[in-house]
XYZ file of N, CA and C in Angstrom:
267
model
N 29.028 -97.730 -4.646
C 29.712 -96.672 -5.340
C 29.640 -96.916 -6.846
N 29.743 -95.821 -7.577
C 29.713 -95.907 -9.029
C 31.057 -96.406 -9.556
N 31.009 -97.236 -10.574
C 32.225 -97.744 -11.189
C 32.716 -96.741 -12.225
N 34.008 -96.566 -12.311
C 34.599 -95.644 -13.281
C 34.663 -96.340 -14.640
N 33.921 -95.812 -15.600
C 33.905 -96.420 -16.933
C 35.252 -96.234 -17.635
N 35.932 -95.132 -17.370
C 37.240 -94.889 -17.963
C 38.219 -95.982 -17.531
N 38.233 -96.266 -16.208
C 39.155 -97.266 -15.684
C 38.806 -98.665 -16.186
N 37.516 -98.966 -16.307
C 37.120 -100.291 -16.775
C 37.452 -100.488 -18.253
N 37.436 -99.407 -19.055
C 37.744 -99.520 -20.479
C 39.240 -99.462 -20.771
N 39.952 -98.574 -20.090
C 41.350 -98.338 -20.418
C 42.332 -98.892 -19.390
N 41.843 -99.283 -18.226
C 42.717 -99.840 -17.202
C 43.545 -98.818 -16.443
N 43.257 -97.537 -16.659
C 43.984 -96.450 -15.995
C 42.962 -95.556 -15.307
N 43.308 -95.083 -14.111
C 42.383 -94.199 -13.397
C 42.204 -92.880 -14.141
N 40.991 -92.320 -14.051
C 40.696 -91.040 -14.698
C 41.048 -89.888 -13.753
N 40.765 -88.663 -14.188
C 41.065 -87.483 -13.375
C 40.284 -87.458 -12.069
N 39.110 -88.058 -12.052
C 38.251 -88.003 -10.881
C 38.247 -89.261 -10.033
N 39.029 -90.261 -10.427
C 39.047 -91.512 -9.656
C 39.513 -91.246 -8.229
N 38.765 -91.734 -7.305
C 39.075 -91.557 -5.896
C 38.210 -90.509 -5.220
N 37.490 -89.708 -5.992
C 36.693 -88.638 -5.388
C 35.611 -89.184 -4.470
N 34.889 -90.215 -4.915
C 33.805 -90.763 -4.094
C 34.337 -91.306 -2.767
N 35.403 -92.106 -2.852
C 35.971 -92.675 -1.628
C 36.545 -91.585 -0.738
N 37.180 -90.576 -1.349
C 37.744 -89.465 -0.597
C 36.645 -88.667 0.103
N 35.536 -88.438 -0.596
C 34.413 -87.710 -0.011
C 33.835 -88.473 1.186
N 33.693 -89.785 1.036
C 33.180 -90.591 2.149
C 34.124 -90.557 3.343
N 35.427 -90.629 3.090
C 36.397 -90.524 4.186
C 36.300 -89.168 4.864
N 36.120 -88.118 4.072
C 35.980 -86.773 4.625
C 34.743 -86.672 5.510
N 33.641 -87.254 5.073
C 32.404 -87.228 5.857
C 32.528 -88.036 7.141
N 33.420 -89.028 7.148
C 33.667 -89.815 8.360
C 34.650 -89.122 9.300
N 35.245 -88.019 8.840
C 36.174 -87.268 9.672
C 37.630 -87.613 9.443
N 37.921 -88.470 8.478
C 39.295 -88.851 8.168
C 39.867 -87.885 7.121
N 40.174 -86.682 7.575
C 40.593 -85.620 6.657
C 41.908 -85.972 5.963
N 42.906 -86.409 6.721
C 44.207 -86.718 6.137
C 44.122 -87.869 5.136
N 43.374 -88.909 5.463
C 43.199 -90.036 4.540
C 42.481 -89.577 3.272
N 41.511 -88.692 3.433
C 40.790 -88.141 2.286
C 41.726 -87.372 1.367
N 42.594 -86.554 1.949
C 43.543 -85.769 1.168
C 44.543 -86.674 0.454
N 45.017 -87.705 1.138
C 45.972 -88.623 0.513
C 45.345 -89.376 -0.649
N 44.078 -89.734 -0.530
C 43.410 -90.499 -1.581
C 43.119 -89.640 -2.808
N 42.587 -88.447 -2.597
C 42.259 -87.546 -3.710
C 42.386 -86.111 -3.209
N 43.529 -85.473 -3.448
C 43.808 -84.154 -2.870
C 42.840 -83.045 -3.273
N 42.131 -83.185 -4.361
C 41.272 -82.103 -4.844
C 39.864 -82.119 -4.245
N 39.551 -83.058 -3.378
C 38.195 -83.150 -2.834
C 37.778 -81.881 -2.102
N 38.581 -81.423 -1.179
C 38.227 -80.245 -0.388
C 38.157 -78.987 -1.272
N 39.141 -78.744 -2.156
C 39.008 -77.584 -3.041
C 37.774 -77.638 -3.942
N 37.413 -78.812 -4.447
C 36.216 -78.935 -5.283
C 34.971 -78.588 -4.471
N 34.909 -79.070 -3.246
C 33.767 -78.748 -2.387
C 33.721 -77.253 -2.077
N 34.896 -76.636 -1.901
C 34.941 -75.192 -1.663
C 34.445 -74.411 -2.877
N 34.801 -74.871 -4.078
C 34.298 -74.228 -5.297
C 32.776 -74.298 -5.318
N 32.236 -75.457 -5.031
C 30.787 -75.642 -5.035
C 30.118 -74.730 -4.001
N 30.624 -74.719 -2.773
C 30.034 -73.897 -1.714
C 30.153 -72.404 -2.023
N 31.309 -71.992 -2.538
C 31.493 -70.583 -2.870
C 30.571 -70.168 -4.018
N 30.386 -71.057 -4.985
C 29.495 -70.745 -6.103
C 28.062 -70.555 -5.618
N 27.610 -71.427 -4.732
C 26.259 -71.301 -4.175
C 26.146 -69.990 -3.392
N 27.159 -69.684 -2.575
C 27.139 -68.436 -1.804
C 27.142 -67.225 -2.731
N 27.903 -67.285 -3.808
C 27.947 -66.173 -4.771
C 26.586 -65.987 -5.453
N 25.910 -67.061 -5.765
C 24.587 -66.945 -6.381
C 23.567 -66.321 -5.437
N 23.745 -66.552 -4.153
C 22.820 -65.996 -3.160
C 23.176 -64.545 -2.813
N 24.465 -64.289 -2.541
C 24.882 -62.986 -2.021
C 25.484 -62.044 -3.063
N 25.700 -62.498 -4.275
C 26.211 -61.663 -5.377
C 27.493 -60.911 -4.997
N 28.557 -61.654 -4.688
C 29.835 -61.043 -4.340
C 30.369 -60.208 -5.496
N 31.067 -59.123 -5.165
C 31.563 -58.198 -6.179
C 32.509 -58.897 -7.167
N 33.465 -59.638 -6.676
C 34.436 -60.341 -7.523
C 34.198 -61.846 -7.511
N 32.966 -62.241 -7.318
C 32.639 -63.652 -7.174
C 32.987 -64.496 -8.379
N 32.668 -64.027 -9.574
C 32.939 -64.810 -10.784
C 34.435 -65.027 -10.965
N 35.225 -63.992 -10.728
C 36.677 -64.108 -10.847
C 37.217 -65.097 -9.819
N 36.708 -65.012 -8.589
C 37.155 -65.926 -7.538
C 36.781 -67.369 -7.858
N 35.613 -67.574 -8.436
C 35.193 -68.927 -8.812
C 36.133 -69.486 -9.875
N 36.507 -68.660 -10.842
C 37.436 -69.103 -11.883
C 38.785 -69.473 -11.280
N 39.268 -68.672 -10.354
C 40.549 -68.954 -9.699
C 40.458 -70.253 -8.891
N 39.399 -70.404 -8.104
C 39.226 -71.622 -7.312
C 39.096 -72.858 -8.204
N 38.315 -72.738 -9.270
C 38.129 -73.867 -10.174
C 39.434 -74.231 -10.875
N 40.181 -73.228 -11.327
C 41.456 -73.482 -11.992
C 42.443 -74.158 -11.059
N 42.467 -73.721 -9.807
C 43.343 -74.345 -8.817
C 42.946 -75.796 -8.576
N 41.659 -76.050 -8.488
C 41.170 -77.418 -8.294
C 41.509 -78.296 -9.488
N 41.337 -77.752 -10.698
C 41.657 -78.510 -11.910
C 43.146 -78.823 -11.986
N 43.994 -77.857 -11.614
C 45.434 -78.092 -11.610
C 45.805 -79.174 -10.592
N 45.159 -79.142 -9.440
C 45.405 -80.158 -8.417
C 44.952 -81.536 -8.896
N 43.819 -81.594 -9.590
C 43.348 -82.860 -10.149
C 44.322 -83.388 -11.202
N 44.808 -82.509 -12.063
C 45.759 -82.909 -13.091
C 47.059 -83.412 -12.462
N 47.545 -82.694 -11.457
C 48.751 -83.122 -10.750
C 48.571 -84.471 -10.085
N 47.421 -84.673 -9.473
C 47.119 -85.957 -8.834
C 47.040 -87.074 -9.859
N 46.431 -86.790 -11.015
C 46.330 -87.766 -12.097
C 47.713 -88.172 -12.595
N 48.579 -87.192 -12.824
C 49.936 -87.474 -13.301
C 50.702 -88.261 -12.254
N 50.557 -87.877 -10.998
C 51.242 -88.584 -9.912
C 50.804 -90.049 -9.859
N 49.500 -90.294 -9.995
C 48.992 -91.666 -9.986
C 49.499 -92.471 -11.182
N 49.632 -91.820 -12.345
C 50.194 -92.506 -13.517
C 51.654 -92.889 -13.282
N 52.407 -91.981 -12.674
C 53.822 -92.257 -12.377
C 53.936 -93.394 -11.372
N 53.090 -93.372 -10.349
C 53.127 -94.406 -9.309
C 52.726 -95.775 -9.852
N 51.847 -95.807 -10.861
C 51.371 -97.082 -11.420
C 52.469 -97.798 -12.191
N 53.418 -97.045 -12.714
C 54.495 -97.667 -13.520
C 55.637 -98.047 -12.692
C-alpha cells in the first residue's frame, strides 16, 4: 500500500487516510468493516461509477447529480477527518 505523505510529515491522518484499506476490505466483502474504517469509500465509488455512466449515456441531469454526489462524499470525508482528529486526542 502507498504511504500517506501527509501523515508521515505532520503525524496526523489526512482526509483520505484509510481509503486504500477500506477499499480492500470492501473487495473482500467486509462491508461493515470498510464503512467503519473510512465511511466515504462507497459514496466515492458511486460518484466514479455514476460519472462513467453519465459520460456514456448522457443523463439529462447528470452533471447536477454528480455535483450533489461529490459534495455529499466530500462532506462525509470532512466529517470522518474531524471525527478521527477528535478521537486521536
